[in-house]
mmCIF file of C-alpha atoms in Angstrom:
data_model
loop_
_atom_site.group_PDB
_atom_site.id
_atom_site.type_symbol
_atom_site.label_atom_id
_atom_site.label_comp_id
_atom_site.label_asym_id
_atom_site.label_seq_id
_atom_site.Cartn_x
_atom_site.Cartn_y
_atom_site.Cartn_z
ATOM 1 C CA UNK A 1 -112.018 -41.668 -172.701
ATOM 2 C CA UNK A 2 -112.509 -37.852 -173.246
ATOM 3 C CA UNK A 3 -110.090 -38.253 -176.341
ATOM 4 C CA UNK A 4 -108.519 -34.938 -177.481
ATOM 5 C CA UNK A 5 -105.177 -36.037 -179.136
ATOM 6 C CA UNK A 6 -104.660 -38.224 -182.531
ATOM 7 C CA UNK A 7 -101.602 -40.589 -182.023
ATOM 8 C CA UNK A 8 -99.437 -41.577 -179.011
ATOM 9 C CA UNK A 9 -96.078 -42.486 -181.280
ATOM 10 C CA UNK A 10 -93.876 -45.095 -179.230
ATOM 11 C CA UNK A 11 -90.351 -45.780 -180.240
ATOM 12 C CA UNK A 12 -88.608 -48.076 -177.805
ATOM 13 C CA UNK A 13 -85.255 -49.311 -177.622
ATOM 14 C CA UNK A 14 -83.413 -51.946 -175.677
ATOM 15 C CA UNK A 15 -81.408 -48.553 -174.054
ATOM 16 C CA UNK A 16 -84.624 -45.730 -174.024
ATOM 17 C CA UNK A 17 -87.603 -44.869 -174.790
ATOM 18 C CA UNK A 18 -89.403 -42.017 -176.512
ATOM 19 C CA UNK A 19 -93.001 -41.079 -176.306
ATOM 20 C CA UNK A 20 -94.375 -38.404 -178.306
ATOM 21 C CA UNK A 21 -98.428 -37.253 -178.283
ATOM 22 C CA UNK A 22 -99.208 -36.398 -181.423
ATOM 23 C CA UNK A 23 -102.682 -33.636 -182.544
ATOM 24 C CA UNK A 24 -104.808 -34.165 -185.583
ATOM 25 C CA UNK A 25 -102.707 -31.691 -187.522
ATOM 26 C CA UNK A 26 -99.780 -33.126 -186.680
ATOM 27 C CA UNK A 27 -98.762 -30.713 -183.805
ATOM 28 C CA UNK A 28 -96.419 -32.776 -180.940
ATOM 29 C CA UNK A 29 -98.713 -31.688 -177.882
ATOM 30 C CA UNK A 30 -96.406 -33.623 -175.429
ATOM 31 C CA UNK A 31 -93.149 -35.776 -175.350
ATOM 32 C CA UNK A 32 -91.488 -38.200 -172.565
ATOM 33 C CA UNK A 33 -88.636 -40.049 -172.582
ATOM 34 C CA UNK A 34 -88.093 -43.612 -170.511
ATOM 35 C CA UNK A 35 -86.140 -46.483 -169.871
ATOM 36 C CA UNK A 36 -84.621 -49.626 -172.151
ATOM 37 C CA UNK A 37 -87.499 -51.480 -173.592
ATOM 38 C CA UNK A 38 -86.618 -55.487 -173.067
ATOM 39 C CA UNK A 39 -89.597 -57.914 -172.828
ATOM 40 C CA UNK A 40 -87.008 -60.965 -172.855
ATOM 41 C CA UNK A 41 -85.309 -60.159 -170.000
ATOM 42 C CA UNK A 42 -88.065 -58.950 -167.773
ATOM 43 C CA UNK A 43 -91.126 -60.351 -169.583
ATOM 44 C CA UNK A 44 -94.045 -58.636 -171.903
ATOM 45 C CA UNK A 45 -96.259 -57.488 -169.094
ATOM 46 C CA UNK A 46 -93.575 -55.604 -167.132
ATOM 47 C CA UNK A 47 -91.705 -53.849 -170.053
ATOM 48 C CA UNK A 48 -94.964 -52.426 -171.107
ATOM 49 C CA UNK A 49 -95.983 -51.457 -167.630
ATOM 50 C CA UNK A 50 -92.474 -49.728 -168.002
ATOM 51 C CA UNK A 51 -93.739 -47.944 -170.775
ATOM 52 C CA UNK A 52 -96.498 -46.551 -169.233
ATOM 53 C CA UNK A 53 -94.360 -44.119 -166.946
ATOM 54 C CA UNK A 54 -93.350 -42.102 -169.973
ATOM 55 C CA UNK A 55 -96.487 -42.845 -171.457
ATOM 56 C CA UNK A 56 -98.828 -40.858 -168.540
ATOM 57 C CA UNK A 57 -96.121 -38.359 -168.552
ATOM 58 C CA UNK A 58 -96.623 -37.244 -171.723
ATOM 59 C CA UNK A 59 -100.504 -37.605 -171.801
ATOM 60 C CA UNK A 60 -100.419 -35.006 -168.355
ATOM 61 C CA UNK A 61 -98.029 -32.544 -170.695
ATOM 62 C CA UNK A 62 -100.803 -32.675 -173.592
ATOM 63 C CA UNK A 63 -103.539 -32.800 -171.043
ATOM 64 C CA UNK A 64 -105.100 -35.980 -172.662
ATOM 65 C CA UNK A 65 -105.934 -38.898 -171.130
ATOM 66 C CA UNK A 66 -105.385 -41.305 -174.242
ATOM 67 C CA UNK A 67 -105.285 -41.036 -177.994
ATOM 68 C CA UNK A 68 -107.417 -42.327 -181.193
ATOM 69 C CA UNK A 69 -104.218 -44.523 -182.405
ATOM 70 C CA UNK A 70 -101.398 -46.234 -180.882
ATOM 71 C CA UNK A 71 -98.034 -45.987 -183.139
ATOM 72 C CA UNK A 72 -95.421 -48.488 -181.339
ATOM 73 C CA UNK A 73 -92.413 -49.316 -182.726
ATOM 74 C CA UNK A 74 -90.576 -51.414 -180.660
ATOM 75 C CA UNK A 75 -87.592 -53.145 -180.050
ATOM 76 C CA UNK A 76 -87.448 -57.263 -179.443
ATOM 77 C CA UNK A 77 -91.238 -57.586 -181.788
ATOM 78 C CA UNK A 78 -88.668 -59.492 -184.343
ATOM 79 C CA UNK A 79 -91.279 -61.962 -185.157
ATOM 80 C CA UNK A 80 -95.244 -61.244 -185.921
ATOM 81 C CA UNK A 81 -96.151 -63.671 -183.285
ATOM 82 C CA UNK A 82 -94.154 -60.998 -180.768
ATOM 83 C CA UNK A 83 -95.526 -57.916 -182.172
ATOM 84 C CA UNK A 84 -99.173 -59.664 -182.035
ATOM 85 C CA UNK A 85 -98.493 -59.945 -178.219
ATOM 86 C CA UNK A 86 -96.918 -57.278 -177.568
ATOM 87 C CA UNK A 87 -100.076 -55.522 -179.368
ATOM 88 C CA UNK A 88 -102.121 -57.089 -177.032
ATOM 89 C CA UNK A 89 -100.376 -56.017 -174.083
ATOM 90 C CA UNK A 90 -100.767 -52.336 -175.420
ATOM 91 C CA UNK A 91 -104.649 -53.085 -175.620
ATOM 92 C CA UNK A 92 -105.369 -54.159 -172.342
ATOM 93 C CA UNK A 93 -103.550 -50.843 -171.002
ATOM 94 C CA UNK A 94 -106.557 -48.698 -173.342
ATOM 95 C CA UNK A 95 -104.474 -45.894 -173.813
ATOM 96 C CA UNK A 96 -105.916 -45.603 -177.400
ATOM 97 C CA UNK A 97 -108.953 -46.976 -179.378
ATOM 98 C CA UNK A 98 -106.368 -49.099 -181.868
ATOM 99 C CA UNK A 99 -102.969 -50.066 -181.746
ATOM 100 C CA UNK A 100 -100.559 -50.891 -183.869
ATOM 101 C CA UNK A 101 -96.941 -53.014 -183.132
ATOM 102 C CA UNK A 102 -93.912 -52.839 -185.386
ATOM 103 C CA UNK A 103 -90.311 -53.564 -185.196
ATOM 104 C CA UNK A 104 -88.533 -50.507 -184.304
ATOM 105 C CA UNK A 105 -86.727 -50.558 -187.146
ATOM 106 C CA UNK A 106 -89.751 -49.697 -188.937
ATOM 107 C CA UNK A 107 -89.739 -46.158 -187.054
ATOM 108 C CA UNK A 108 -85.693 -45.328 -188.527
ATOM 109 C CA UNK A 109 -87.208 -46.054 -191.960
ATOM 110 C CA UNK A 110 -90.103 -44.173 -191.804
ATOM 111 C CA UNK A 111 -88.525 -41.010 -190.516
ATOM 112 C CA UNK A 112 -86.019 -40.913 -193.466
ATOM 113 C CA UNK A 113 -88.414 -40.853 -196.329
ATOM 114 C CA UNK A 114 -91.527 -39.042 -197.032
ATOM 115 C CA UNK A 115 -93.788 -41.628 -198.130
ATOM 116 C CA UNK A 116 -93.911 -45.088 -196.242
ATOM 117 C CA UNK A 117 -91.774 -46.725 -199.413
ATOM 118 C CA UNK A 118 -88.714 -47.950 -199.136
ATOM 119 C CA UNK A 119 -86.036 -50.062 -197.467
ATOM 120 C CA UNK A 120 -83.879 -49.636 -194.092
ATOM 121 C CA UNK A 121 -80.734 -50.982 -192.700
ATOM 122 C CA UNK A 122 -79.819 -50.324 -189.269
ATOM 123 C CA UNK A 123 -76.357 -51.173 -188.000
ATOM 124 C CA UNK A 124 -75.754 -50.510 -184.220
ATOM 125 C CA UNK A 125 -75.405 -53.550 -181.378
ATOM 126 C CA UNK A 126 -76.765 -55.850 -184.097
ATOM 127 C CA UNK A 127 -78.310 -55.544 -187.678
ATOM 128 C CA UNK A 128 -81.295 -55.700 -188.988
ATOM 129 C CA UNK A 129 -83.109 -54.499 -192.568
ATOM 130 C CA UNK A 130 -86.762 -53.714 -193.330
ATOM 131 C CA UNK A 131 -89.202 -52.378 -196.394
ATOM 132 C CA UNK A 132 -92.266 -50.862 -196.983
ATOM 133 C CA UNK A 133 -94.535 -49.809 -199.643
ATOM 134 C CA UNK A 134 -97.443 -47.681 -199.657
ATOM 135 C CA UNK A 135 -99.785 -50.162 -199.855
ATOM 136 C CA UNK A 136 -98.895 -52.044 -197.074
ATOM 137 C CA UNK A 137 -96.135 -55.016 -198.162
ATOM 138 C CA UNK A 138 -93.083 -55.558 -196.360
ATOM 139 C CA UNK A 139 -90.117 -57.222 -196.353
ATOM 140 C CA UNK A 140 -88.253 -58.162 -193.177
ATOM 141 C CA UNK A 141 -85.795 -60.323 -191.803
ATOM 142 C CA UNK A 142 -86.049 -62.328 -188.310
ATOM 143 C CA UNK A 143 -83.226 -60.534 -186.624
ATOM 144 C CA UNK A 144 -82.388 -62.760 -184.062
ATOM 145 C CA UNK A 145 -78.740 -63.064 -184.611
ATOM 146 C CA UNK A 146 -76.775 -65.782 -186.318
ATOM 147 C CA UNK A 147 -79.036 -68.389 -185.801
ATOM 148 C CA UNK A 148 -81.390 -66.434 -187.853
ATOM 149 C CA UNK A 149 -78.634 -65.682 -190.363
ATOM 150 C CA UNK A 150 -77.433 -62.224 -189.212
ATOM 151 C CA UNK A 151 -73.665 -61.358 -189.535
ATOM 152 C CA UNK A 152 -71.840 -57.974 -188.131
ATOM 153 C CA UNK A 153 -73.420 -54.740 -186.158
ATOM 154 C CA UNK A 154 -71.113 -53.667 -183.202
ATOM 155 C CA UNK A 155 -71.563 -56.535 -181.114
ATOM 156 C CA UNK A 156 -70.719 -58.919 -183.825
ATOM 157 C CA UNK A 157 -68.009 -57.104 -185.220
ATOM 158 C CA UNK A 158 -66.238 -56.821 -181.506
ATOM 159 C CA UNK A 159 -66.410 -60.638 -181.123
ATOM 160 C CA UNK A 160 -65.057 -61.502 -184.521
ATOM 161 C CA UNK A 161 -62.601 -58.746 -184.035
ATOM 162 C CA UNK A 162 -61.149 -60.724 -181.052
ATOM 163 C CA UNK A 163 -61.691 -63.736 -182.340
ATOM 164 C CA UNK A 164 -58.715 -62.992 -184.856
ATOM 165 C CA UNK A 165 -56.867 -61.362 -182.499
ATOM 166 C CA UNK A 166 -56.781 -64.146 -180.054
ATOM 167 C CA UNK A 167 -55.639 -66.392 -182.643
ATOM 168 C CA UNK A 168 -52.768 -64.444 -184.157
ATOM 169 C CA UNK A 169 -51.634 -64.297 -180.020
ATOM 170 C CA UNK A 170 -51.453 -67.677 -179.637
ATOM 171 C CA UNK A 171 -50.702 -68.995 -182.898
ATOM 172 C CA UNK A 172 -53.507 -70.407 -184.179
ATOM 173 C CA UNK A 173 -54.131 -67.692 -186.824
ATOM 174 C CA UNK A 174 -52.410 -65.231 -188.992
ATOM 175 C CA UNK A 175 -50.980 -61.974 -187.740
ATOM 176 C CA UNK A 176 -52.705 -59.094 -186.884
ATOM 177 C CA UNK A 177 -52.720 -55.830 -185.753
ATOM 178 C CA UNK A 178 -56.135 -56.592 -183.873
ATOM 179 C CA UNK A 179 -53.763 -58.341 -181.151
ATOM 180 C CA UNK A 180 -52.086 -55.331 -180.486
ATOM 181 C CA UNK A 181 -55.306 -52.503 -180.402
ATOM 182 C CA UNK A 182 -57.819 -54.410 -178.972
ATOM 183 C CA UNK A 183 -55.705 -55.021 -175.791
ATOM 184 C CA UNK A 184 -54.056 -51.317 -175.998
ATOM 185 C CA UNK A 185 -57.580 -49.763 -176.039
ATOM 186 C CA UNK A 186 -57.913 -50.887 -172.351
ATOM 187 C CA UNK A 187 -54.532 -50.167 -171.078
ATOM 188 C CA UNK A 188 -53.163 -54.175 -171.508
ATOM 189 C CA UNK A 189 -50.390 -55.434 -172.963
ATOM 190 C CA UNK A 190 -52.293 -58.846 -174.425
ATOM 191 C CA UNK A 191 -54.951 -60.357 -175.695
ATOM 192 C CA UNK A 192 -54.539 -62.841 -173.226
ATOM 193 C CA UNK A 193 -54.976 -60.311 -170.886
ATOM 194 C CA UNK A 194 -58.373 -59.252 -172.145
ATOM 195 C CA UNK A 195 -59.600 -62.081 -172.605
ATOM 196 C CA UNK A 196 -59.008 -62.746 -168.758
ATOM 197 C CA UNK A 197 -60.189 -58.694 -168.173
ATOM 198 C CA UNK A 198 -63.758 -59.293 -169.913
ATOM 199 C CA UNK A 199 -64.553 -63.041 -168.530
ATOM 200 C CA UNK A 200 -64.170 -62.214 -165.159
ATOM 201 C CA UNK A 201 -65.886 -58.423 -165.589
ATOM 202 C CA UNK A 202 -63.052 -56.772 -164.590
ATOM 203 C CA UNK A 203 -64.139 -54.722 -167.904
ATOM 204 C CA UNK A 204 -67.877 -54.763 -168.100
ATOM 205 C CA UNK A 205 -69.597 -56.166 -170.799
ATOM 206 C CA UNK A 206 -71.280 -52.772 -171.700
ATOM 207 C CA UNK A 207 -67.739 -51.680 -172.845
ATOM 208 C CA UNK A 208 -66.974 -54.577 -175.718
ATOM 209 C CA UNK A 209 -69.108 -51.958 -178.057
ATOM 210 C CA UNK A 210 -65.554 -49.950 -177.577
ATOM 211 C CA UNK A 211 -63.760 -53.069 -179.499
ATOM 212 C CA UNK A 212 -65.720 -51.784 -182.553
ATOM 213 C CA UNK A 213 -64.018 -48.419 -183.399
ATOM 214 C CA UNK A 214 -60.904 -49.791 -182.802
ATOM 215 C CA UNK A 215 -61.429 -52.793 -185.747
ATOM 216 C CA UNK A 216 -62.153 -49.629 -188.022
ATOM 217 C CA UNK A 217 -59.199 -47.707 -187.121
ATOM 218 C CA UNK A 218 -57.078 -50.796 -187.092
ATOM 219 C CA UNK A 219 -58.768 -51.190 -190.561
ATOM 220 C CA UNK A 220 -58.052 -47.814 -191.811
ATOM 221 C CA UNK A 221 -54.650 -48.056 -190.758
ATOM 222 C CA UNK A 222 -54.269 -51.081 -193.302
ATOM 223 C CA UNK A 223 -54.390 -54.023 -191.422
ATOM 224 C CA UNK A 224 -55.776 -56.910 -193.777
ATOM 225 C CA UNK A 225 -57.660 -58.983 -191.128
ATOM 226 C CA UNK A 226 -59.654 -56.090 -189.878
ATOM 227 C CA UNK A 227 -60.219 -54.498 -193.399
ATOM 228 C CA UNK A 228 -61.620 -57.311 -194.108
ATOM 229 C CA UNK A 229 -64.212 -57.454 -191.456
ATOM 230 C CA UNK A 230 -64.831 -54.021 -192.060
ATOM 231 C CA UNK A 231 -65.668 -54.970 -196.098
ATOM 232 C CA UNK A 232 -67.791 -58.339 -194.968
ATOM 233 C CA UNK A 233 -70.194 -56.006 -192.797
ATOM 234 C CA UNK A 234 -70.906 -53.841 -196.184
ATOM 235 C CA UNK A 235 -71.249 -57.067 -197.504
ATOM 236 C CA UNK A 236 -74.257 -57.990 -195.138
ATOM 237 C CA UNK A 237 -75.365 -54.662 -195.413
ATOM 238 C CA UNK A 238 -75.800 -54.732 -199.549
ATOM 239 C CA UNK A 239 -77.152 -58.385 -199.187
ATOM 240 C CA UNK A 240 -80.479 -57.080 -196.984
ATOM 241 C CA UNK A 241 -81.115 -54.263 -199.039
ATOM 242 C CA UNK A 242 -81.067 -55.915 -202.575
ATOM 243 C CA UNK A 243 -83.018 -58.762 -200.984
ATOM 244 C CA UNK A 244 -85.808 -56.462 -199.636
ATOM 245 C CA UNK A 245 -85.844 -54.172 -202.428
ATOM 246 C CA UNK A 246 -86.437 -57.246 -204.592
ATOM 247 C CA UNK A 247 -88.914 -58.933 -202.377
ATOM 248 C CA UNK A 248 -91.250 -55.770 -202.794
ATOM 249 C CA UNK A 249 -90.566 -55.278 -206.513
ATOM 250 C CA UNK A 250 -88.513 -52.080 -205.970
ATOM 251 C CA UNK A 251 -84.864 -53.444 -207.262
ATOM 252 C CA UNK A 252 -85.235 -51.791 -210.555
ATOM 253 C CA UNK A 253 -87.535 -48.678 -209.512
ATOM 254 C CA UNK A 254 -85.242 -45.320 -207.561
ATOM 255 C CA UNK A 255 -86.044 -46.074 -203.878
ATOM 256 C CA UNK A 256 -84.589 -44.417 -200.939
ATOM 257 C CA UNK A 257 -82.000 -46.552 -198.565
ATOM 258 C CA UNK A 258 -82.448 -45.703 -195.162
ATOM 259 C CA UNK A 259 -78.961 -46.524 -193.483
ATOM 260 C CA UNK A 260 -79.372 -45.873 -189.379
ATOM 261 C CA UNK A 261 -77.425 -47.009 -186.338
ATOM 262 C CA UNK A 262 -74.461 -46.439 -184.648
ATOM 263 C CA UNK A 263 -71.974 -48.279 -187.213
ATOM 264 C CA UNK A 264 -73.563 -46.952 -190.046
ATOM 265 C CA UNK A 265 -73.850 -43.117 -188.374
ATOM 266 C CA UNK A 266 -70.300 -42.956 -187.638
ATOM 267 C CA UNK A 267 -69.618 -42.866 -191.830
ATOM 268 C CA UNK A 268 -66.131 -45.013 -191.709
ATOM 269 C CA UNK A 269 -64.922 -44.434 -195.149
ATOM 270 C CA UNK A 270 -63.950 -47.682 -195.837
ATOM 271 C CA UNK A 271 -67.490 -48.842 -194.955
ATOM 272 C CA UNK A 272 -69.440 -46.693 -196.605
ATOM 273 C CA UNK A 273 -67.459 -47.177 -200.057
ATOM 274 C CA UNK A 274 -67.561 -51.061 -199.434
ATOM 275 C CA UNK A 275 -71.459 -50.589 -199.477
ATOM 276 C CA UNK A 276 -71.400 -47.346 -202.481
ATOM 277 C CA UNK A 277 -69.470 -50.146 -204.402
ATOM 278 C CA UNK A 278 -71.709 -52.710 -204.324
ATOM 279 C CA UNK A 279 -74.590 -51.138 -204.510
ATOM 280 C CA UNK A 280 -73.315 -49.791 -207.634
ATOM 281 C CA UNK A 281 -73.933 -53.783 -209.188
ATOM 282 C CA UNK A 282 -76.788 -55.195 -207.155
ATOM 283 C CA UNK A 283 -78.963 -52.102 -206.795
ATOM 284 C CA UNK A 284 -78.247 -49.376 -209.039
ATOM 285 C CA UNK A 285 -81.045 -47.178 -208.149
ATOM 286 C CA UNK A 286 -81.252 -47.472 -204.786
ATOM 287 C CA UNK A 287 -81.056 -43.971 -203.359
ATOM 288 C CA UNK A 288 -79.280 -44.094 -199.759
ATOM 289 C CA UNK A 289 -79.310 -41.697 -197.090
ATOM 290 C CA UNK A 290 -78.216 -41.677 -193.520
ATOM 291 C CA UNK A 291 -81.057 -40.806 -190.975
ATOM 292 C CA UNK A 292 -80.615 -38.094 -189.195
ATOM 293 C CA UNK A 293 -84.514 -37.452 -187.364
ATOM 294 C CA UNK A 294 -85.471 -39.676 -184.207
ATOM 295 C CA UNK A 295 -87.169 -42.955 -184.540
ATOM 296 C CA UNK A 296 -89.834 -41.422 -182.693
ATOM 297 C CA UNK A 297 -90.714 -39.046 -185.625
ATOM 298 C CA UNK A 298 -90.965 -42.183 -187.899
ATOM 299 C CA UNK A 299 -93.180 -43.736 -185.240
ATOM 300 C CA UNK A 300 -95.398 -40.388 -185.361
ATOM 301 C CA UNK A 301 -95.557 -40.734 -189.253
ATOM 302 C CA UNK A 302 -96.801 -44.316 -189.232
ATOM 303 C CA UNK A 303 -98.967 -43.176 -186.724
ATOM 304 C CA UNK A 304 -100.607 -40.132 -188.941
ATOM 305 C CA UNK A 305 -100.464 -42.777 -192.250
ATOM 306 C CA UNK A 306 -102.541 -45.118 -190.561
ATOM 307 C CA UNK A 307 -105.405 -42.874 -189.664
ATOM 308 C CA UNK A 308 -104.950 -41.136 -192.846
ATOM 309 C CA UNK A 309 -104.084 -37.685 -191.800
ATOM 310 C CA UNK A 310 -103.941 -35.249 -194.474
ATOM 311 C CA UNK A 311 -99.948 -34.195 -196.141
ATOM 312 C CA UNK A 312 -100.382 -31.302 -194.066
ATOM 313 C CA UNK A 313 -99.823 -33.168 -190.987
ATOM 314 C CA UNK A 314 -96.925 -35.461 -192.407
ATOM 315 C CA UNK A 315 -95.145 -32.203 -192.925
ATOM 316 C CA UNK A 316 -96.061 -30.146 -189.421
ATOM 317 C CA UNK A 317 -94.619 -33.131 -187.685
ATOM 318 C CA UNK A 318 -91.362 -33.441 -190.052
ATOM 319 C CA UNK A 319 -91.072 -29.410 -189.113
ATOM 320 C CA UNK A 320 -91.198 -29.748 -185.736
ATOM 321 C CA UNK A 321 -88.392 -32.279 -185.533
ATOM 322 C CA UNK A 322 -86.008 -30.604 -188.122
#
């Protein structure tokens, strides 16, 4: 294989892709970025020949031709039996002598703390939570949306959002301010006429993640219904992180909180005190942060922990992304 680099660190999303080619010492010797990563729309074997564009591209900028270890963290492995496939798509393309497949939420985590210990939360299009210790345990959730349990993230939050809103239109529900901002966010004078707008794609779908900011503002601005909302999702949010932090024996020991994701990111007061707040009862040591690096870095880290690449490394890498 004529092996001269250490890790090729994968994080892909459902949106892009980063590829990073990581030396022994930690140096980044080349980088790529790609496509939206979704094996359930377009099946295993041609999102992971999708990968390989970026993939070659940053092998020919570190002038390798594959790597010792494969670090993927991608998105869509929500179950083992998906990571163990998509593992063994990754094998049969031999781009490194092991490989190993984790959720991509995995990567967020690992690139806001400096040891593999702790527990993540990452709100963006949906929600999901996971934790790690040093000696390998984790704690996870399925992820697949409400039939798996999962509440909230920006998709959820825009379709409960006009949920209320189309019932305080037409009577159904209470009033709301939702029935006036959704609509007025697009230029319409009704819910009704939303409701018509997105069903017949006059407003593309990609745009309902716009419905989102406008529940927190609405929120902010003191409307009950979408306060409310806005509380429930630090609800959810609390909920995953006591749970993991007890499943791995952490709840009572100070452990970074790894919040990510576009909902989380965006720091809406109101959210982040919800979540300060209850935190403050269920987990009073948890120590939360809001990641700031790329995924990919926390992909690279896993990458350097499992071949056991000295501190030295950990830190060149962290450096290089700061």
């Amino acid at each position: 294989m004529g092996l001269t680099a250490h890790v090729l660190a994968i994080d892909a999303g459902n949106s892009k892709t980063d590829v990073a080619v990581i030396g022994a010492d930690g140096t980044v010797l080349g980088h790529a970025r790609g496509g939206g990563f979704q094996p359930p729309v377009v099946g295993v074997d041609v999102a992971v020949d999708a990968l390989g564009t970026a993939v070659l591209a940053a092998f020919a900028q570190a002038g390798v031709v594959g790597v010792e270890h494969v670090s993927a963290c991608l998105a869509n492995a929500d179950l083992p039996v998906e990571e163990r496939e998509l593992a063994g798509a990754l094998v049969a393309r031999g781009w490194g002598r092991t490989v190993e497949v984790r959720n991509d939420t995995f990567a967020i985590l690992r690139a806001g703390v400096d040891e593999p210990r702790g527990v993540a939360v990452v709100c963006g299009a949906g929600i999901n939570c996971v934790g790690m210790r040093p000696d390998g345990a984790t704690a996870r959730f399925p992820a697949i949306g409400r039939m798996s349990g999962d509440w909230g993230g920006g998709s959820g939050l825009a379709e409960e959002a006009m949920w209320f809103a189309a019932r305080a239109e037409d009577g159904r529900g209470e009033p709301t301010e939702l029935a006036r901002t959704l609509p007025g966010h697009f230029g319409l004078d009704s819910v009704y006429a939303l409701i018509e707008a997105l069903h017949l794609g006059h407003i593309p779908f990609g745009r309902r993640h716009e419905l989102t900011p406008v529940l927190f503002a609405t929120g902010a601005a003191g409307d009950r219904i979408a306060r409310g909302l806005v509380e429930r999702q630090g609800d959810e949010v609390v909920a995953m992180i006591s749970v993991a932090l007890t499943r791995l024996g952490l709840l009572e020991e100070e452990t970074p909180v790894v919040l990510g994701g576009s909902v989380l990111a965006a720091r809406h007061p109101a959210l982040d005190d919800r979540i300060a707040e209850l935190l403050s009862v269920r987990a009073q040591k948890a120590v939360v942060r809001v990641v700031s690096a790329p995924p990919v870095l926390g992909a690279a880290l896993l990458g350097l922990d499992h071949t056991g690449a000295a501190r030295e490394a950990h830190d060149r890498l962290r450096a290089q992304y700061a």
